[in-house]
mmCIF file of C-alpha atoms and ligand atoms in Angstrom:
data_model
loop_
_atom_site.group_PDB
_atom_site.id
_atom_site.type_symbol
_atom_site.label_atom_id
_atom_site.label_comp_id
_atom_site.label_asym_id
_atom_site.label_seq_id
_atom_site.Cartn_x
_atom_site.Cartn_y
_atom_site.Cartn_z
ATOM 1 C CA UNK A 1 3.815 20.906 0.072
ATOM 2 C CA UNK A 2 5.515 18.172 -1.992
ATOM 3 C CA UNK A 3 2.797 18.016 -4.664
ATOM 4 C CA UNK A 4 3.260 21.346 -5.632
ATOM 5 C CA UNK A 5 6.385 20.015 -7.509
ATOM 6 C CA UNK A 6 4.766 16.595 -8.541
ATOM 7 C CA UNK A 7 5.127 16.290 -11.749
ATOM 8 C CA UNK A 8 2.662 13.108 -11.983
ATOM 9 C CA UNK A 9 2.824 10.489 -14.714
ATOM 10 C CA UNK A 10 -0.551 9.145 -15.062
ATOM 11 C CA UNK A 11 -0.341 5.499 -17.010
ATOM 12 C CA UNK A 12 -1.876 2.322 -17.035
ATOM 13 C CA UNK A 13 0.532 0.069 -15.565
ATOM 14 C CA UNK A 14 -1.767 -2.885 -16.337
ATOM 15 C CA UNK A 15 0.941 -6.043 -16.165
ATOM 16 C CA UNK A 16 4.006 -3.395 -15.285
ATOM 17 C CA UNK A 17 5.599 -3.679 -11.686
ATOM 18 C CA UNK A 18 7.616 -1.122 -10.104
ATOM 19 C CA UNK A 19 11.084 -2.332 -9.118
ATOM 20 C CA UNK A 20 12.570 -1.392 -6.066
ATOM 21 C CA UNK A 21 15.986 -2.537 -7.000
ATOM 22 C CA UNK A 22 18.356 -0.801 -4.645
ATOM 23 C CA UNK A 23 18.970 -1.954 -0.815
ATOM 24 C CA UNK A 24 19.229 0.371 1.388
ATOM 25 C CA UNK A 25 17.691 2.944 -0.629
ATOM 26 C CA UNK A 26 15.758 6.448 -0.289
ATOM 27 C CA UNK A 27 14.068 5.737 -3.265
ATOM 28 C CA UNK A 28 10.526 5.665 -3.585
ATOM 29 C CA UNK A 29 7.024 6.694 -5.555
ATOM 30 C CA UNK A 30 4.997 9.325 -4.859
ATOM 31 C CA UNK A 31 1.210 8.872 -5.629
ATOM 32 C CA UNK A 32 -1.601 10.675 -5.703
ATOM 33 C CA UNK A 33 -5.256 9.952 -5.075
ATOM 34 C CA UNK A 34 -8.321 11.218 -6.738
ATOM 35 C CA UNK A 35 -10.197 13.099 -5.418
ATOM 36 C CA UNK A 36 -8.353 13.810 -1.945
ATOM 37 C CA UNK A 37 -11.232 14.045 0.523
ATOM 38 C CA UNK A 38 -10.820 13.229 4.221
ATOM 39 C CA UNK A 39 -11.616 9.650 4.758
ATOM 40 C CA UNK A 40 -13.830 7.728 7.635
ATOM 41 C CA UNK A 41 -13.117 4.570 5.476
ATOM 42 C CA UNK A 42 -10.783 3.197 3.439
ATOM 43 C CA UNK A 43 -9.217 -0.027 1.800
ATOM 44 C CA UNK A 44 -6.108 -0.379 0.132
ATOM 45 C CA UNK A 45 -4.693 -3.216 -1.783
ATOM 46 C CA UNK A 46 -1.352 -3.982 -2.894
ATOM 47 C CA UNK A 47 0.840 -7.067 -4.176
ATOM 48 C CA UNK A 48 4.392 -7.503 -3.126
ATOM 49 C CA UNK A 49 7.538 -9.849 -3.883
ATOM 50 C CA UNK A 50 10.421 -9.701 -1.620
ATOM 51 C CA UNK A 51 13.279 -11.657 0.312
ATOM 52 C CA UNK A 52 13.610 -9.276 2.970
ATOM 53 C CA UNK A 53 13.301 -10.148 6.286
ATOM 54 C CA UNK A 54 14.122 -7.247 7.888
ATOM 55 C CA UNK A 55 11.332 -4.154 8.511
ATOM 56 C CA UNK A 56 9.903 -2.349 5.887
ATOM 57 C CA UNK A 57 7.202 0.084 4.640
ATOM 58 C CA UNK A 58 4.843 -0.975 1.421
ATOM 59 C CA UNK A 59 2.244 2.052 1.877
ATOM 60 C CA UNK A 60 2.719 5.114 3.720
ATOM 61 C CA UNK A 61 0.070 7.930 4.134
ATOM 62 C CA UNK A 62 1.514 10.765 5.933
ATOM 63 C CA UNK A 63 -0.147 14.072 7.086
ATOM 64 C CA UNK A 64 1.650 17.254 8.464
ATOM 65 C CA UNK A 65 -0.164 16.545 11.735
ATOM 66 C CA UNK A 66 1.037 12.750 11.673
ATOM 67 C CA UNK A 67 3.479 10.406 9.635
ATOM 68 C CA UNK A 68 1.338 7.651 10.009
ATOM 69 C CA UNK A 69 -1.626 8.581 9.592
ATOM 70 C CA UNK A 70 -2.028 5.646 7.238
ATOM 71 C CA UNK A 71 0.545 2.955 7.308
ATOM 72 C CA UNK A 72 1.075 -0.652 6.063
ATOM 73 C CA UNK A 73 4.104 -1.705 7.616
ATOM 74 C CA UNK A 74 6.167 -5.516 7.590
ATOM 75 C CA UNK A 75 7.979 -5.330 10.767
ATOM 76 C CA UNK A 76 9.254 -9.051 10.098
ATOM 77 C CA UNK A 77 8.323 -11.948 8.179
ATOM 78 C CA UNK A 78 4.638 -13.607 9.410
ATOM 79 C CA UNK A 79 3.759 -10.098 10.384
ATOM 80 C CA UNK A 80 2.209 -6.897 9.364
ATOM 81 C CA UNK A 81 0.953 -3.621 11.113
ATOM 82 C CA UNK A 82 -1.943 -1.817 10.089
ATOM 83 C CA UNK A 83 -1.483 2.008 11.377
ATOM 84 C CA UNK A 84 -4.431 4.469 11.360
ATOM 85 C CA UNK A 85 -3.694 7.829 12.939
ATOM 86 C CA UNK A 86 -0.639 6.547 14.765
ATOM 87 C CA UNK A 87 -2.456 3.745 16.319
ATOM 88 C CA UNK A 88 -1.535 -0.022 15.115
ATOM 89 C CA UNK A 89 -2.882 -3.229 15.014
ATOM 90 C CA UNK A 90 -0.798 -6.534 13.972
ATOM 91 C CA UNK A 91 -1.711 -9.032 11.989
ATOM 92 C CA UNK A 92 0.052 -12.239 11.832
ATOM 93 C CA UNK A 93 0.660 -14.374 8.810
ATOM 94 C CA UNK A 94 1.408 -17.692 7.815
ATOM 95 C CA UNK A 95 5.362 -17.560 6.884
ATOM 96 C CA UNK A 96 5.664 -18.834 3.340
ATOM 97 C CA UNK A 97 7.649 -19.081 0.562
ATOM 98 C CA UNK A 98 9.307 -16.139 -1.482
ATOM 99 C CA UNK A 99 6.564 -15.518 -3.643
ATOM 100 C CA UNK A 100 4.301 -12.890 -4.697
ATOM 101 C CA UNK A 101 2.232 -11.612 -1.927
ATOM 102 C CA UNK A 102 -1.223 -10.131 -2.597
ATOM 103 C CA UNK A 103 -2.581 -7.809 0.649
ATOM 104 C CA UNK A 104 -6.084 -5.615 1.018
ATOM 105 C CA UNK A 105 -6.172 -3.623 4.503
ATOM 106 C CA UNK A 106 -9.284 -1.868 5.401
ATOM 107 C CA UNK A 107 -10.817 0.436 8.243
ATOM 108 C CA UNK A 108 -14.322 2.087 9.167
ATOM 109 C CA UNK A 109 -14.352 4.976 11.457
ATOM 110 C CA UNK A 110 -17.980 3.837 12.448
ATOM 111 C CA UNK A 111 -16.652 0.761 14.691
ATOM 112 C CA UNK A 112 -12.595 1.014 14.263
ATOM 113 C CA UNK A 113 -12.383 -1.876 12.805
ATOM 114 C CA UNK A 114 -9.811 -3.115 10.388
ATOM 115 C CA UNK A 115 -9.796 -5.986 8.216
ATOM 116 C CA UNK A 116 -6.449 -7.527 6.785
ATOM 117 C CA UNK A 117 -6.725 -9.976 3.614
ATOM 118 C CA UNK A 118 -3.933 -12.185 2.488
ATOM 119 C CA UNK A 119 -4.076 -13.627 -0.594
ATOM 120 C CA UNK A 120 -7.707 -13.324 -0.865
ATOM 121 C CA UNK A 121 -8.198 -14.394 2.441
ATOM 122 C CA UNK A 122 -9.397 -12.200 5.416
ATOM 123 C CA UNK A 123 -7.761 -12.654 8.956
ATOM 124 C CA UNK A 124 -9.325 -11.934 12.042
ATOM 125 C CA UNK A 125 -10.332 -8.573 12.414
ATOM 126 C CA UNK A 126 -9.266 -5.944 15.212
ATOM 127 C CA UNK A 127 -10.521 -2.465 16.265
ATOM 128 C CA UNK A 128 -8.418 0.921 16.031
ATOM 129 C CA UNK A 129 -9.384 4.278 16.260
ATOM 130 C CA UNK A 130 -13.043 4.282 16.297
ATOM 131 C CA UNK A 131 -14.545 7.834 15.235
ATOM 132 C CA UNK A 132 -11.530 9.167 13.797
ATOM 133 C CA UNK A 133 -11.573 10.708 10.363
ATOM 134 C CA UNK A 134 -8.392 10.572 7.975
ATOM 135 C CA UNK A 135 -6.982 13.893 6.898
ATOM 136 C CA UNK A 136 -7.266 14.537 3.319
ATOM 137 C CA UNK A 137 -4.240 16.585 2.861
ATOM 138 C CA UNK A 138 -1.770 13.832 2.626
ATOM 139 C CA UNK A 139 1.762 12.631 0.688
ATOM 140 C CA UNK A 140 1.323 8.868 -0.078
ATOM 141 C CA UNK A 141 4.371 7.258 -0.793
ATOM 142 C CA UNK A 142 5.070 3.199 -1.647
ATOM 143 C CA UNK A 143 8.305 1.447 -0.773
ATOM 144 C CA UNK A 144 8.852 3.493 2.210
ATOM 145 C CA UNK A 145 7.811 4.662 5.893
ATOM 146 C CA UNK A 146 7.461 8.576 6.276
ATOM 147 C CA UNK A 147 8.531 9.873 9.631
ATOM 148 C CA UNK A 148 7.808 13.201 8.298
ATOM 149 C CA UNK A 149 5.135 14.886 5.686
ATOM 150 C CA UNK A 150 6.874 13.627 2.600
ATOM 151 C CA UNK A 151 10.381 12.323 3.907
ATOM 152 C CA UNK A 152 12.170 11.330 7.219
ATOM 153 C CA UNK A 153 13.058 8.097 5.470
ATOM 154 C CA UNK A 154 14.781 5.042 7.342
ATOM 155 C CA UNK A 155 16.792 3.601 4.514
ATOM 156 C CA UNK A 156 17.330 0.022 6.580
ATOM 157 C CA UNK A 157 13.088 0.751 6.391
ATOM 158 C CA UNK A 158 12.989 0.697 2.590
ATOM 159 C CA UNK A 159 11.222 -2.030 0.663
ATOM 160 C CA UNK A 160 13.418 -3.980 -1.765
ATOM 161 C CA UNK A 161 11.569 -5.927 -3.997
ATOM 162 C CA UNK A 162 8.391 -5.654 -6.734
ATOM 163 C CA UNK A 163 5.266 -4.190 -6.549
ATOM 164 C CA UNK A 164 2.520 -4.465 -8.506
ATOM 165 C CA UNK A 165 -1.375 -3.370 -8.443
ATOM 166 C CA UNK A 166 -1.682 -0.484 -5.810
ATOM 167 C CA UNK A 167 -5.294 0.305 -5.544
ATOM 168 C CA UNK A 168 -7.306 3.102 -2.668
ATOM 169 C CA UNK A 169 -10.783 3.029 -2.340
ATOM 170 C CA UNK A 170 -12.921 5.514 0.083
ATOM 171 C CA UNK A 171 -14.802 2.866 1.675
ATOM 172 C CA UNK A 172 -14.647 -0.652 2.643
ATOM 173 C CA UNK A 173 -14.648 -3.129 0.111
ATOM 174 C CA UNK A 174 -16.827 -6.211 0.264
ATOM 175 C CA UNK A 175 -15.487 -9.929 0.295
ATOM 176 C CA UNK A 176 -16.273 -10.647 -3.070
ATOM 177 C CA UNK A 177 -14.422 -7.311 -4.379
ATOM 178 C CA UNK A 178 -11.239 -8.217 -1.800
ATOM 179 C CA UNK A 179 -11.222 -11.788 -3.496
ATOM 180 C CA UNK A 180 -11.471 -9.988 -7.311
ATOM 181 C CA UNK A 181 -8.730 -7.487 -5.984
ATOM 182 C CA UNK A 182 -6.176 -10.763 -4.994
ATOM 183 C CA UNK A 183 -7.609 -11.949 -8.358
ATOM 184 C CA UNK A 184 -7.275 -9.250 -10.331
ATOM 185 C CA UNK A 185 -10.689 -9.010 -11.784
ATOM 186 C CA UNK A 186 -12.661 -6.615 -12.450
ATOM 187 C CA UNK A 187 -12.789 -3.541 -9.518
ATOM 188 C CA UNK A 188 -14.942 -0.163 -9.041
ATOM 189 C CA UNK A 189 -13.741 2.839 -9.583
ATOM 190 C CA UNK A 190 -11.021 3.842 -7.228
ATOM 191 C CA UNK A 191 -9.492 6.639 -5.312
ATOM 192 C CA UNK A 192 -5.809 4.915 -6.529
ATOM 193 C CA UNK A 193 -5.840 2.628 -9.444
ATOM 194 C CA UNK A 194 -3.186 0.818 -11.294
ATOM 195 C CA UNK A 195 -4.865 1.139 -14.490
ATOM 196 C CA UNK A 196 -4.902 4.798 -14.196
ATOM 197 C CA UNK A 197 -1.991 5.707 -11.399
ATOM 198 C CA UNK A 198 -1.001 9.083 -10.991
ATOM 199 C CA UNK A 199 3.045 8.835 -9.819
ATOM 200 C CA UNK A 200 6.018 9.842 -9.889
ATOM 201 C CA UNK A 201 8.975 8.129 -9.362
ATOM 202 C CA UNK A 202 12.144 9.512 -7.108
ATOM 203 C CA UNK A 203 15.410 7.766 -7.317
ATOM 204 C CA UNK A 204 16.125 3.951 -8.065
ATOM 205 C CA UNK A 205 12.860 2.558 -9.088
ATOM 206 C CA UNK A 206 12.187 0.993 -12.363
ATOM 207 C CA UNK A 207 8.881 0.369 -14.376
ATOM 208 C CA UNK A 208 9.096 -2.732 -15.977
ATOM 209 C CA UNK A 209 6.968 -5.686 -17.601
ATOM 210 C CA UNK A 210 6.001 -8.134 -14.639
ATOM 211 C CA UNK A 211 7.686 -11.438 -14.996
ATOM 212 C CA UNK A 212 5.765 -14.378 -16.916
ATOM 213 C CA UNK A 213 5.494 -16.927 -13.703
ATOM 214 C CA UNK A 214 3.581 -14.300 -11.696
ATOM 215 C CA UNK A 215 0.766 -16.651 -9.742
ATOM 216 C CA UNK A 216 -2.144 -14.020 -11.276
ATOM 217 C CA UNK A 217 -3.423 -14.290 -14.887
HETATM 218 C C1 NAG B 301 -18.404 4.558 6.106
HETATM 219 O O1 NAG B 301 -18.712 3.044 6.236
HETATM 220 C C2 NAG B 301 -20.057 3.120 6.906
HETATM 221 C C3 NAG B 301 -20.034 1.418 7.299
HETATM 222 O O2 NAG B 301 -20.488 1.021 5.815
HETATM 223 C C4 NAG B 301 -21.269 3.765 6.397
HETATM 224 O O3 NAG B 301 -22.506 3.721 7.199
HETATM 225 C C5 NAG B 301 -21.003 5.273 6.338
HETATM 226 O O4 NAG B 301 -21.744 5.860 5.496
HETATM 227 C C6 NAG B 301 -19.463 5.104 5.561
HETATM 228 N N1 NAG B 301 -19.078 6.717 5.670
HETATM 229 C C7 NAG B 301 -18.631 7.523 4.642
HETATM 230 C C8 NAG B 301 -18.248 8.974 4.832
HETATM 231 O O5 NAG B 301 -18.584 7.074 3.336
HETATM 232 CA CA1 CA B 302 6.308 6.939 10.359
#
């Protein structure tokens, strides 16, 4: 597994961002959740800033069996895809000006309901993969879409821009906590957290202080 060679830095990235500055690129960031466990429920949140109009992968959780085990992918402006266990649902979002965009995606196996929140507001819920369990032995990568375990990137599906506030929980966040994530308020303990992120940068990604005109305090 790529983790055998992972020498992760564990850092509080508060008020910092990853700058994915090369386009196209195979650059990415490997992140490691704690604990690693099979998931019947999850929530992933992150904030991104880009002027890309081509497709790109933001959050890619792949196992040896399935590369799109959990995937948040933007095929074009105004659309996000949430994949769970190789199936996906599409969430349509208003096309906005170039600004920071905060998203949270959650899924619960019992009913197979997926939620997608953009800038603190929910979109109509959609269903997929009822009764499924997301496998724990995964590689989680920011800024690329995996087509094989830990790799198989399409350089023209890479993310270029800035990313911050990446979190993952092994349960569905309440509406109040979804809004709290958008507002950068106090959040419950998470499997992946921006303030204690276990990560390794691969390639042309820089850690920089966030710019002052960022929307959120
Ligand atoms: C997943 O979420 C459902 C609904 O909130 C809950 O009933 C169930 O116990 C959760 N499963 C796990 C393993 O946490
Ligand atoms: Ca894939």
